[in-house]
Amino acid sequence: MGAQYGSGLPADIGNANVSNLLAAFGQQISGSRDLARRRVRPNLALDGRRAQKSITKESRSAALQIQVANLANRLNVINFASLFSGTALGEPRSVSASLRLTF
């Protein structure tokens, strides 16, 4: 298991029109800002991994690993309308698997 927590980066929109931001980014992304603190709301992503060595015979072996990133599938806004990097979002839930063969 693993976890990533972001306390919220500064997100000062200056004199930008809030209606224009809503039109450009949508309510879900624009709503992730805390206007009073001028920061992005804190975010959390949980990851899980399971590995199993399944076959061992003489000098040969096989191992399977499955990994799930962002188990809760939350939309995590990392940065909002930054001058240098724009708006950054955390990845949605993703699943990957690998099979390692040794001989």
mmCIF file of N, CA, C and O in Angstrom:
data_model
loop_
_atom_site.group_PDB
_atom_site.id
_atom_site.type_symbol
_atom_site.label_atom_id
_atom_site.label_comp_id
_atom_site.label_asym_id
_atom_site.label_seq_id
_atom_site.Cartn_x
_atom_site.Cartn_y
_atom_site.Cartn_z
ATOM 1 N N MET A 1 0.847 -1.184 0.000
ATOM 2 C CA MET A 1 0.000 0.000 0.000
ATOM 3 C C MET A 1 0.887 1.240 0.000
ATOM 4 O O MET A 1 1.974 1.234 0.533
ATOM 5 N N GLY A 2 0.364 2.268 -0.575
ATOM 6 C CA GLY A 2 1.068 3.539 -0.582
ATOM 7 C C GLY A 2 0.062 4.675 -0.623
ATOM 8 O O GLY A 2 -1.086 4.487 -1.029
ATOM 9 N N ALA A 3 0.485 5.836 -0.204
ATOM 10 C CA ALA A 3 -0.394 7.006 -0.209
ATOM 11 C C ALA A 3 0.412 8.236 -0.593
ATOM 12 O O ALA A 3 1.600 8.334 -0.282
ATOM 13 N N GLN A 4 -0.243 9.153 -1.281
ATOM 14 C CA GLN A 4 0.353 10.435 -1.631
ATOM 15 C C GLN A 4 -0.606 11.524 -1.174
ATOM 16 O O GLN A 4 -1.797 11.479 -1.496
ATOM 17 N N TYR A 5 -0.094 12.488 -0.419
ATOM 18 C CA TYR A 5 -0.924 13.573 0.086
ATOM 19 C C TYR A 5 -0.329 14.890 -0.371
ATOM 20 O O TYR A 5 0.878 15.105 -0.268
ATOM 21 N N GLY A 6 -1.173 15.751 -0.895
ATOM 22 C CA GLY A 6 -0.748 17.097 -1.276
ATOM 23 C C GLY A 6 -1.531 18.107 -0.459
ATOM 24 O O GLY A 6 -2.766 18.071 -0.425
ATOM 25 N N SER A 7 -0.837 19.011 0.212
ATOM 26 C CA SER A 7 -1.503 19.965 1.102
ATOM 27 C C SER A 7 -2.158 21.113 0.349
ATOM 28 O O SER A 7 -2.911 21.874 0.927
ATOM 29 N N GLY A 8 -1.906 21.247 -0.947
ATOM 30 C CA GLY A 8 -2.528 22.295 -1.751
ATOM 31 C C GLY A 8 -1.558 23.405 -2.100
ATOM 32 O O GLY A 8 -1.099 24.123 -1.230
ATOM 33 N N LEU A 9 -1.257 23.545 -3.372
ATOM 34 C CA LEU A 9 -0.357 24.594 -3.846
ATOM 35 C C LEU A 9 -1.102 25.923 -3.960
ATOM 36 O O LEU A 9 -2.334 25.946 -4.075
ATOM 37 N N PRO A 10 -0.383 27.041 -3.955
ATOM 38 C CA PRO A 10 -1.041 28.332 -4.139
ATOM 39 C C PRO A 10 -1.776 28.378 -5.480
ATOM 40 O O PRO A 10 -1.301 27.844 -6.480
ATOM 41 N N ALA A 11 -2.940 28.999 -5.490
ATOM 42 C CA ALA A 11 -3.756 29.106 -6.708
ATOM 43 C C ALA A 11 -4.422 30.464 -6.746
ATOM 44 O O ALA A 11 -5.631 30.591 -6.623
ATOM 45 N N ASP A 12 -3.634 31.479 -6.922
ATOM 46 C CA ASP A 12 -4.159 32.845 -6.984
ATOM 47 C C ASP A 12 -4.570 33.123 -8.428
ATOM 48 O O ASP A 12 -3.734 33.114 -9.328
ATOM 49 N N ILE A 13 -5.848 33.365 -8.651
ATOM 50 C CA ILE A 13 -6.336 33.589 -10.014
ATOM 51 C C ILE A 13 -6.293 35.060 -10.407
ATOM 52 O O ILE A 13 -6.673 35.411 -11.516
ATOM 53 N N GLY A 14 -5.837 35.903 -9.503
ATOM 54 C CA GLY A 14 -5.699 37.324 -9.805
ATOM 55 C C GLY A 14 -7.029 37.969 -10.138
ATOM 56 O O GLY A 14 -8.013 37.783 -9.447
ATOM 57 N N ASN A 15 -7.066 38.688 -11.250
ATOM 58 C CA ASN A 15 -8.282 39.386 -11.666
ATOM 59 C C ASN A 15 -9.099 38.588 -12.668
ATOM 60 O O ASN A 15 -9.956 39.140 -13.343
ATOM 61 N N ALA A 16 -8.827 37.300 -12.794
ATOM 62 C CA ALA A 16 -9.531 36.469 -13.781
ATOM 63 C C ALA A 16 -11.019 36.394 -13.453
ATOM 64 O O ALA A 16 -11.417 36.388 -12.296
ATOM 65 N N ASN A 17 -11.821 36.327 -14.487
ATOM 66 C CA ASN A 17 -13.269 36.203 -14.350
ATOM 67 C C ASN A 17 -13.607 34.758 -13.978
ATOM 68 O O ASN A 17 -13.268 33.828 -14.701
ATOM 69 N N VAL A 18 -14.291 34.561 -12.858
ATOM 70 C CA VAL A 18 -14.623 33.215 -12.376
ATOM 71 C C VAL A 18 -15.505 32.490 -13.385
ATOM 72 O O VAL A 18 -15.360 31.276 -13.587
ATOM 73 N N SER A 19 -16.402 33.191 -14.052
ATOM 74 C CA SER A 19 -17.274 32.567 -15.064
ATOM 75 C C SER A 19 -16.454 32.004 -16.222
ATOM 76 O O SER A 19 -16.755 30.930 -16.743
ATOM 77 N N ASN A 20 -15.422 32.729 -16.629
ATOM 78 C CA ASN A 20 -14.548 32.241 -17.706
ATOM 79 C C ASN A 20 -13.790 30.995 -17.261
ATOM 80 O O ASN A 20 -13.594 30.067 -18.050
ATOM 81 N N LEU A 21 -13.341 30.982 -16.007
ATOM 82 C CA LEU A 21 -12.635 29.801 -15.496
ATOM 83 C C LEU A 21 -13.557 28.590 -15.436
ATOM 84 O O LEU A 21 -13.162 27.473 -15.769
ATOM 85 N N LEU A 22 -14.794 28.794 -15.005
ATOM 86 C CA LEU A 22 -15.761 27.700 -14.979
ATOM 87 C C LEU A 22 -15.999 27.147 -16.378
ATOM 88 O O LEU A 22 -16.089 25.943 -16.573
ATOM 89 N N ALA A 23 -16.106 28.034 -17.360
ATOM 90 C CA ALA A 23 -16.324 27.598 -18.737
ATOM 91 C C ALA A 23 -15.115 26.833 -19.270
ATOM 92 O O ALA A 23 -15.263 25.853 -19.991
ATOM 93 N N ALA A 24 -13.929 27.261 -18.910
ATOM 94 C CA ALA A 24 -12.711 26.622 -19.421
ATOM 95 C C ALA A 24 -12.403 25.296 -18.734
ATOM 96 O O ALA A 24 -11.974 24.342 -19.380
ATOM 97 N N PHE A 25 -12.608 25.221 -17.416
ATOM 98 C CA PHE A 25 -12.176 24.047 -16.656
ATOM 99 C C PHE A 25 -13.319 23.181 -16.148
ATOM 100 O O PHE A 25 -13.096 22.047 -15.743
ATOM 101 N N GLY A 26 -14.531 23.696 -16.082
ATOM 102 C CA GLY A 26 -15.647 22.932 -15.545
ATOM 103 C C GLY A 26 -15.742 23.075 -14.038
ATOM 104 O O GLY A 26 -14.791 23.478 -13.364
ATOM 105 N N GLN A 27 -16.916 22.738 -13.498
ATOM 106 C CA GLN A 27 -17.173 22.905 -12.074
ATOM 107 C C GLN A 27 -16.298 22.009 -11.212
ATOM 108 O O GLN A 27 -15.817 22.411 -10.161
ATOM 109 N N GLN A 28 -16.074 20.779 -11.639
ATOM 110 C CA GLN A 28 -15.324 19.836 -10.801
ATOM 111 C C GLN A 28 -13.885 20.302 -10.573
ATOM 112 O O GLN A 28 -13.371 20.230 -9.469
ATOM 113 N N ILE A 29 -13.235 20.799 -11.598
ATOM 114 C CA ILE A 29 -11.854 21.269 -11.452
ATOM 115 C C ILE A 29 -11.822 22.646 -10.791
ATOM 116 O O ILE A 29 -11.051 22.880 -9.866
ATOM 117 N N SER A 30 -12.686 23.551 -11.240
ATOM 118 C CA SER A 30 -12.703 24.897 -10.650
ATOM 119 C C SER A 30 -13.117 24.855 -9.183
ATOM 120 O O SER A 30 -12.658 25.658 -8.383
ATOM 121 N N GLY A 31 -13.981 23.914 -8.815
ATOM 122 C CA GLY A 31 -14.436 23.792 -7.436
ATOM 123 C C GLY A 31 -13.396 23.237 -6.490
ATOM 124 O O GLY A 31 -13.601 23.208 -5.273
ATOM 125 N N SER A 32 -12.273 22.809 -7.012
ATOM 126 C CA SER A 32 -11.218 22.256 -6.161
ATOM 127 C C SER A 32 -10.335 23.337 -5.554
ATOM 128 O O SER A 32 -9.386 23.039 -4.849
ATOM 129 N N ARG A 33 -10.661 24.597 -5.802
ATOM 130 C CA ARG A 33 -9.901 25.712 -5.232
ATOM 131 C C ARG A 33 -10.556 26.175 -3.953
ATOM 132 O O ARG A 33 -11.767 26.189 -3.831
ATOM 133 N N ASP A 34 -9.753 26.585 -3.009
ATOM 134 C CA ASP A 34 -10.243 27.213 -1.782
ATOM 135 C C ASP A 34 -9.977 28.703 -1.943
ATOM 136 O O ASP A 34 -8.846 29.164 -1.765
ATOM 137 N N LEU A 35 -11.013 29.447 -2.342
ATOM 138 C CA LEU A 35 -10.832 30.869 -2.661
ATOM 139 C C LEU A 35 -10.355 31.686 -1.465
ATOM 140 O O LEU A 35 -9.571 32.619 -1.618
ATOM 141 N N ALA A 36 -10.812 31.335 -0.270
ATOM 142 C CA ALA A 36 -10.418 32.090 0.924
ATOM 143 C C ALA A 36 -8.923 31.949 1.206
ATOM 144 O O ALA A 36 -8.260 32.907 1.575
ATOM 145 N N ARG A 37 -8.393 30.743 1.035
ATOM 146 C CA ARG A 37 -6.963 30.494 1.291
ATOM 147 C C ARG A 37 -6.094 30.751 0.069
ATOM 148 O O ARG A 37 -4.870 30.720 0.155
ATOM 149 N N ARG A 38 -6.726 30.920 -1.115
ATOM 150 C CA ARG A 38 -6.002 31.067 -2.386
ATOM 151 C C ARG A 38 -5.078 29.889 -2.648
ATOM 152 O O ARG A 38 -3.936 30.049 -3.074
ATOM 153 N N ARG A 39 -5.606 28.706 -2.386
ATOM 154 C CA ARG A 39 -4.832 27.484 -2.595
ATOM 155 C C ARG A 39 -5.739 26.427 -3.201
ATOM 156 O O ARG A 39 -6.958 26.485 -3.107
ATOM 157 N N VAL A 40 -5.119 25.419 -3.808
ATOM 158 C CA VAL A 40 -5.851 24.234 -4.254
ATOM 159 C C VAL A 40 -6.195 23.424 -3.005
ATOM 160 O O VAL A 40 -5.411 23.373 -2.053
ATOM 161 N N ARG A 41 -7.365 22.807 -2.988
ATOM 162 C CA ARG A 41 -7.752 21.982 -1.839
ATOM 163 C C ARG A 41 -6.800 20.797 -1.708
ATOM 164 O O ARG A 41 -6.276 20.300 -2.701
ATOM 165 N N PRO A 42 -6.556 20.327 -0.482
ATOM 166 C CA PRO A 42 -5.687 19.158 -0.289
ATOM 167 C C PRO A 42 -6.199 17.948 -1.069
ATOM 168 O O PRO A 42 -7.400 17.821 -1.314
ATOM 169 N N ASN A 43 -5.281 17.076 -1.476
ATOM 170 C CA ASN A 43 -5.669 15.880 -2.224
ATOM 171 C C ASN A 43 -4.964 14.656 -1.673
ATOM 172 O O ASN A 43 -3.916 14.765 -1.022
ATOM 173 N N LEU A 44 -5.548 13.496 -1.915
ATOM 174 C CA LEU A 44 -5.019 12.232 -1.410
ATOM 175 C C LEU A 44 -5.225 11.157 -2.464
ATOM 176 O O LEU A 44 -6.302 11.059 -3.059
ATOM 177 N N ALA A 45 -4.198 10.368 -2.717
ATOM 178 C CA ALA A 45 -4.289 9.234 -3.636
ATOM 179 C C ALA A 45 -3.726 8.004 -2.929
ATOM 180 O O ALA A 45 -2.646 8.049 -2.340
ATOM 181 N N LEU A 46 -4.479 6.905 -2.974
ATOM 182 C CA LEU A 46 -4.046 5.630 -2.386
ATOM 183 C C LEU A 46 -3.712 4.652 -3.503
ATOM 184 O O LEU A 46 -4.451 4.545 -4.478
ATOM 185 N N ASP A 47 -2.613 3.941 -3.338
ATOM 186 C CA ASP A 47 -2.169 2.958 -4.317
ATOM 187 C C ASP A 47 -2.016 1.605 -3.637
ATOM 188 O O ASP A 47 -1.765 1.530 -2.433
ATOM 189 N N GLY A 48 -2.155 0.546 -4.408
ATOM 190 C CA GLY A 48 -1.964 -0.800 -3.870
ATOM 191 C C GLY A 48 -1.211 -1.670 -4.862
ATOM 192 O O GLY A 48 -1.297 -1.478 -6.077
ATOM 193 N N ARG A 49 -0.460 -2.619 -4.341
ATOM 194 C CA ARG A 49 0.324 -3.517 -5.185
ATOM 195 C C ARG A 49 0.330 -4.903 -4.571
ATOM 196 O O ARG A 49 0.426 -5.065 -3.354
ATOM 197 N N ARG A 50 0.244 -5.914 -5.408
ATOM 198 C CA ARG A 50 0.298 -7.298 -4.946
ATOM 199 C C ARG A 50 1.219 -8.059 -5.884
ATOM 200 O O ARG A 50 1.085 -7.984 -7.104
ATOM 201 N N ALA A 51 2.160 -8.775 -5.309
ATOM 202 C CA ALA A 51 3.091 -9.593 -6.094
ATOM 203 C C ALA A 51 3.033 -11.020 -5.587
ATOM 204 O O ALA A 51 2.896 -11.272 -4.394
ATOM 205 N N GLN A 52 3.123 -11.940 -6.506
ATOM 206 C CA GLN A 52 3.055 -13.357 -6.156
ATOM 207 C C GLN A 52 4.061 -14.129 -7.006
ATOM 208 O O GLN A 52 4.019 -14.064 -8.226
ATOM 209 N N LYS A 53 4.960 -14.835 -6.341
ATOM 210 C CA LYS A 53 5.876 -15.726 -7.058
ATOM 211 C C LYS A 53 5.133 -17.044 -7.182
ATOM 212 O O LYS A 53 4.895 -17.739 -6.195
ATOM 213 N N SER A 54 4.719 -17.377 -8.385
ATOM 214 C CA SER A 54 3.797 -18.493 -8.544
ATOM 215 C C SER A 54 4.444 -19.821 -8.907
ATOM 216 O O SER A 54 4.009 -20.850 -8.417
ATOM 217 N N ILE A 55 5.459 -19.815 -9.718
ATOM 218 C CA ILE A 55 6.049 -21.085 -10.163
ATOM 219 C C ILE A 55 7.554 -21.038 -9.955
ATOM 220 O O ILE A 55 8.212 -20.089 -10.366
ATOM 221 N N THR A 56 8.089 -22.061 -9.320
ATOM 222 C CA THR A 56 9.533 -22.209 -9.178
ATOM 223 C C THR A 56 9.873 -23.662 -9.471
ATOM 224 O O THR A 56 9.367 -24.568 -8.811
ATOM 225 N N LYS A 57 10.717 -23.854 -10.472
ATOM 226 C CA LYS A 57 11.123 -25.206 -10.852
ATOM 227 C C LYS A 57 12.565 -25.142 -11.324
ATOM 228 O O LYS A 57 12.855 -24.450 -12.303
ATOM 229 N N GLU A 58 13.441 -25.801 -10.572
ATOM 230 C CA GLU A 58 14.881 -25.768 -10.823
ATOM 231 C C GLU A 58 15.362 -24.320 -10.899
ATOM 232 O O GLU A 58 15.215 -23.591 -9.946
ATOM 233 N N SER A 59 15.898 -23.897 -12.026
ATOM 234 C CA SER A 59 16.407 -22.524 -12.122
ATOM 235 C C SER A 59 15.398 -21.588 -12.800
ATOM 236 O O SER A 59 15.702 -20.450 -13.088
ATOM 237 N N ARG A 60 14.182 -22.059 -13.020
ATOM 238 C CA ARG A 60 13.154 -21.252 -13.673
ATOM 239 C C ARG A 60 12.120 -20.801 -12.650
ATOM 240 O O ARG A 60 11.778 -21.519 -11.725
ATOM 241 N N SER A 61 11.620 -19.596 -12.864
ATOM 242 C CA SER A 61 10.562 -19.086 -11.976
ATOM 243 C C SER A 61 9.687 -18.096 -12.736
ATOM 244 O O SER A 61 10.086 -17.557 -13.765
ATOM 245 N N ALA A 62 8.495 -17.885 -12.210
ATOM 246 C CA ALA A 62 7.568 -16.910 -12.769
ATOM 247 C C ALA A 62 6.965 -16.112 -11.609
ATOM 248 O O ALA A 62 6.645 -16.675 -10.566
ATOM 249 N N ALA A 63 6.850 -14.812 -11.797
ATOM 250 C CA ALA A 63 6.270 -13.945 -10.771
ATOM 251 C C ALA A 63 5.293 -12.985 -11.441
ATOM 252 O O ALA A 63 5.574 -12.448 -12.506
ATOM 253 N N LEU A 64 4.152 -12.805 -10.816
ATOM 254 C CA LEU A 64 3.117 -11.912 -11.322
ATOM 255 C C LEU A 64 2.936 -10.753 -10.346
ATOM 256 O O LEU A 64 2.902 -10.961 -9.138
ATOM 257 N N GLN A 65 2.835 -9.539 -10.874
ATOM 258 C CA GLN A 65 2.624 -8.357 -10.040
ATOM 259 C C GLN A 65 1.477 -7.539 -10.633
ATOM 260 O O GLN A 65 1.435 -7.299 -11.824
ATOM 261 N N ILE A 66 0.539 -7.125 -9.775
ATOM 262 C CA ILE A 66 -0.569 -6.268 -10.183
ATOM 263 C C ILE A 66 -0.536 -5.008 -9.323
ATOM 264 O O ILE A 66 -0.390 -5.087 -8.108
ATOM 265 N N GLN A 67 -0.672 -3.855 -9.963
ATOM 266 C CA GLN A 67 -0.616 -2.574 -9.255
ATOM 267 C C GLN A 67 -1.821 -1.721 -9.641
ATOM 268 O O GLN A 67 -2.180 -1.639 -10.811
ATOM 269 N N VAL A 68 -2.449 -1.097 -8.639
ATOM 270 C CA VAL A 68 -3.569 -0.181 -8.865
ATOM 271 C C VAL A 68 -3.174 1.175 -8.296
ATOM 272 O O VAL A 68 -2.834 1.285 -7.121
ATOM 273 N N ALA A 69 -3.209 2.199 -9.139
ATOM 274 C CA ALA A 69 -2.909 3.568 -8.709
ATOM 275 C C ALA A 69 -4.223 4.327 -8.557
ATOM 276 O O ALA A 69 -5.141 4.152 -9.355
ATOM 277 N N ASN A 70 -4.324 5.157 -7.528
ATOM 278 C CA ASN A 70 -5.510 5.962 -7.223
ATOM 279 C C ASN A 70 -6.737 5.062 -7.053
ATOM 280 O O ASN A 70 -7.709 5.147 -7.802
ATOM 281 N N LEU A 71 -6.689 4.216 -6.042
ATOM 282 C CA LEU A 71 -7.760 3.248 -5.780
ATOM 283 C C LEU A 71 -9.140 3.895 -5.700
ATOM 284 O O LEU A 71 -10.127 3.336 -6.183
ATOM 285 N N ALA A 72 -9.263 5.056 -5.097
ATOM 286 C CA ALA A 72 -10.562 5.717 -4.921
ATOM 287 C C ALA A 72 -11.032 6.426 -6.191
ATOM 288 O O ALA A 72 -12.166 6.871 -6.262
ATOM 289 N N ASN A 73 -10.168 6.519 -7.191
ATOM 290 C CA ASN A 73 -10.468 7.174 -8.458
ATOM 291 C C ASN A 73 -10.944 8.618 -8.254
ATOM 292 O O ASN A 73 -11.868 9.082 -8.896
ATOM 293 N N ARG A 74 -10.288 9.319 -7.336
ATOM 294 C CA ARG A 74 -10.618 10.723 -7.063
ATOM 295 C C ARG A 74 -9.965 11.628 -8.091
ATOM 296 O O ARG A 74 -8.864 11.355 -8.552
ATOM 297 N N LEU A 75 -10.645 12.722 -8.417
ATOM 298 C CA LEU A 75 -10.037 13.740 -9.265
ATOM 299 C C LEU A 75 -9.168 14.608 -8.362
ATOM 300 O O LEU A 75 -9.682 15.334 -7.517
ATOM 301 N N ASN A 76 -7.864 14.481 -8.479
ATOM 302 C CA ASN A 76 -6.930 15.242 -7.655
ATOM 303 C C ASN A 76 -6.334 16.376 -8.485
ATOM 304 O O ASN A 76 -5.586 16.143 -9.430
ATOM 305 N N VAL A 77 -6.695 17.608 -8.137
ATOM 306 C CA VAL A 77 -6.130 18.784 -8.797
ATOM 307 C C VAL A 77 -4.861 19.147 -8.036
ATOM 308 O O VAL A 77 -4.900 19.440 -6.848
ATOM 309 N N ILE A 78 -3.733 19.070 -8.718
ATOM 310 C CA ILE A 78 -2.442 19.326 -8.085
ATOM 311 C C ILE A 78 -2.097 20.806 -8.144
ATOM 312 O O ILE A 78 -1.612 21.391 -7.194
ATOM 313 N N ASN A 79 -2.348 21.426 -9.297
ATOM 314 C CA ASN A 79 -2.021 22.824 -9.512
ATOM 315 C C ASN A 79 -3.123 23.425 -10.369
ATOM 316 O O ASN A 79 -3.638 22.770 -11.267
ATOM 317 N N PHE A 80 -3.497 24.684 -10.113
ATOM 318 C CA PHE A 80 -4.586 25.300 -10.868
ATOM 319 C C PHE A 80 -4.131 26.610 -11.489
ATOM 320 O O PHE A 80 -3.695 27.530 -10.790
ATOM 321 N N ALA A 81 -4.236 26.694 -12.810
ATOM 322 C CA ALA A 81 -3.974 27.922 -13.570
ATOM 323 C C ALA A 81 -2.667 28.595 -13.178
ATOM 324 O O ALA A 81 -2.580 29.805 -13.047
ATOM 325 N N SER A 82 -1.618 27.806 -13.010
ATOM 326 C CA SER A 82 -0.303 28.343 -12.673
ATOM 327 C C SER A 82 0.284 29.055 -13.887
ATOM 328 O O SER A 82 0.109 28.628 -15.021
ATOM 329 N N LEU A 83 1.001 30.111 -13.637
ATOM 330 C CA LEU A 83 1.614 30.895 -14.704
ATOM 331 C C LEU A 83 2.570 30.043 -15.543
ATOM 332 O O LEU A 83 2.620 30.145 -16.751
ATOM 333 N N PHE A 84 3.346 29.157 -14.884
ATOM 334 C CA PHE A 84 4.377 28.403 -15.592
ATOM 335 C C PHE A 84 3.929 27.005 -16.023
ATOM 336 O O PHE A 84 4.342 26.517 -17.049
ATOM 337 N N SER A 85 3.086 26.343 -15.216
ATOM 338 C CA SER A 85 2.753 24.957 -15.551
ATOM 339 C C SER A 85 1.281 24.712 -15.845
ATOM 340 O O SER A 85 0.880 23.587 -16.075
ATOM 341 N N GLY A 86 0.459 25.744 -15.843
ATOM 342 C CA GLY A 86 -0.956 25.559 -16.154
ATOM 343 C C GLY A 86 -1.675 24.795 -15.051
ATOM 344 O O GLY A 86 -1.365 24.938 -13.879
ATOM 345 N N THR A 87 -2.633 23.973 -15.436
ATOM 346 C CA THR A 87 -3.405 23.179 -14.486
ATOM 347 C C THR A 87 -2.929 21.735 -14.569
ATOM 348 O O THR A 87 -2.871 21.166 -15.649
ATOM 349 N N ALA A 88 -2.579 21.162 -13.421
ATOM 350 C CA ALA A 88 -2.078 19.784 -13.381
ATOM 351 C C ALA A 88 -3.053 18.918 -12.592
ATOM 352 O O ALA A 88 -3.494 19.294 -11.516
ATOM 353 N N LEU A 89 -3.375 17.758 -13.152
ATOM 354 C CA LEU A 89 -4.285 16.814 -12.518
ATOM 355 C C LEU A 89 -3.546 15.521 -12.222
ATOM 356 O O LEU A 89 -2.681 15.094 -12.993
ATOM 357 N N GLY A 90 -3.923 14.867 -11.110
ATOM 358 C CA GLY A 90 -3.379 13.547 -10.805
ATOM 359 C C GLY A 90 -4.012 12.523 -11.734
ATOM 360 O O GLY A 90 -5.112 12.725 -12.262
ATOM 361 N N GLU A 91 -3.324 11.423 -11.934
ATOM 362 C CA GLU A 91 -3.851 10.412 -12.850
ATOM 363 C C GLU A 91 -5.105 9.755 -12.281
ATOM 364 O O GLU A 91 -5.245 9.608 -11.072
ATOM 365 N N PRO A 92 -6.050 9.359 -13.156
ATOM 366 C CA PRO A 92 -7.223 8.620 -12.685
ATOM 367 C C PRO A 92 -6.818 7.200 -12.299
ATOM 368 O O PRO A 92 -5.655 6.811 -12.460
ATOM 369 N N ARG A 93 -7.765 6.422 -11.805
ATOM 370 C CA ARG A 93 -7.445 5.041 -11.437
ATOM 371 C C ARG A 93 -6.850 4.322 -12.642
ATOM 372 O O ARG A 93 -7.324 4.443 -13.764
ATOM 373 N N SER A 94 -5.774 3.619 -12.398
ATOM 374 C CA SER A 94 -5.155 2.816 -13.456
ATOM 375 C C SER A 94 -4.673 1.501 -12.865
ATOM 376 O O SER A 94 -4.300 1.432 -11.696
ATOM 377 N N VAL A 95 -4.740 0.463 -13.682
ATOM 378 C CA VAL A 95 -4.322 -0.872 -13.266
ATOM 379 C C VAL A 95 -3.249 -1.345 -14.228
ATOM 380 O O VAL A 95 -3.379 -1.193 -15.441
ATOM 381 N N SER A 96 -2.177 -1.904 -13.682
ATOM 382 C CA SER A 96 -1.129 -2.459 -14.534
ATOM 383 C C SER A 96 -0.719 -3.816 -13.966
ATOM 384 O O SER A 96 -0.874 -4.088 -12.778
ATOM 385 N N ALA A 97 -0.223 -4.653 -14.841
ATOM 386 C CA ALA A 97 0.222 -5.987 -14.439
ATOM 387 C C ALA A 97 1.527 -6.295 -15.156
ATOM 388 O O ALA A 97 1.764 -5.840 -16.264
ATOM 389 N N SER A 98 2.364 -7.063 -14.486
ATOM 390 C CA SER A 98 3.607 -7.507 -15.129
ATOM 391 C C SER A 98 3.869 -8.961 -14.770
ATOM 392 O O SER A 98 3.518 -9.426 -13.678
ATOM 393 N N LEU A 99 4.440 -9.647 -15.679
ATOM 394 C CA LEU A 99 4.815 -11.049 -15.495
ATOM 395 C C LEU A 99 6.313 -11.137 -15.735
ATOM 396 O O LEU A 99 6.820 -10.721 -16.774
ATOM 397 N N ARG A 100 7.042 -11.665 -14.741
ATOM 398 C CA ARG A 100 8.495 -11.782 -14.861
ATOM 399 C C ARG A 100 8.849 -13.256 -14.922
ATOM 400 O O ARG A 100 8.504 -14.036 -14.026
ATOM 401 N N LEU A 101 9.548 -13.630 -15.977
ATOM 402 C CA LEU A 101 10.002 -15.001 -16.157
ATOM 403 C C LEU A 101 11.523 -15.040 -16.036
ATOM 404 O O LEU A 101 12.221 -14.238 -16.647
ATOM 405 N N THR A 102 12.020 -15.951 -15.241
ATOM 406 C CA THR A 102 13.456 -16.123 -15.047
ATOM 407 C C THR A 102 13.824 -17.549 -15.446
ATOM 408 O O THR A 102 13.201 -18.503 -14.973
ATOM 409 N N PHE A 103 14.840 -17.677 -16.278
ATOM 410 C CA PHE A 103 15.281 -19.033 -16.685
ATOM 411 C C PHE A 103 16.751 -19.040 -16.968
ATOM 412 O O PHE A 103 17.390 -18.054 -17.088
#
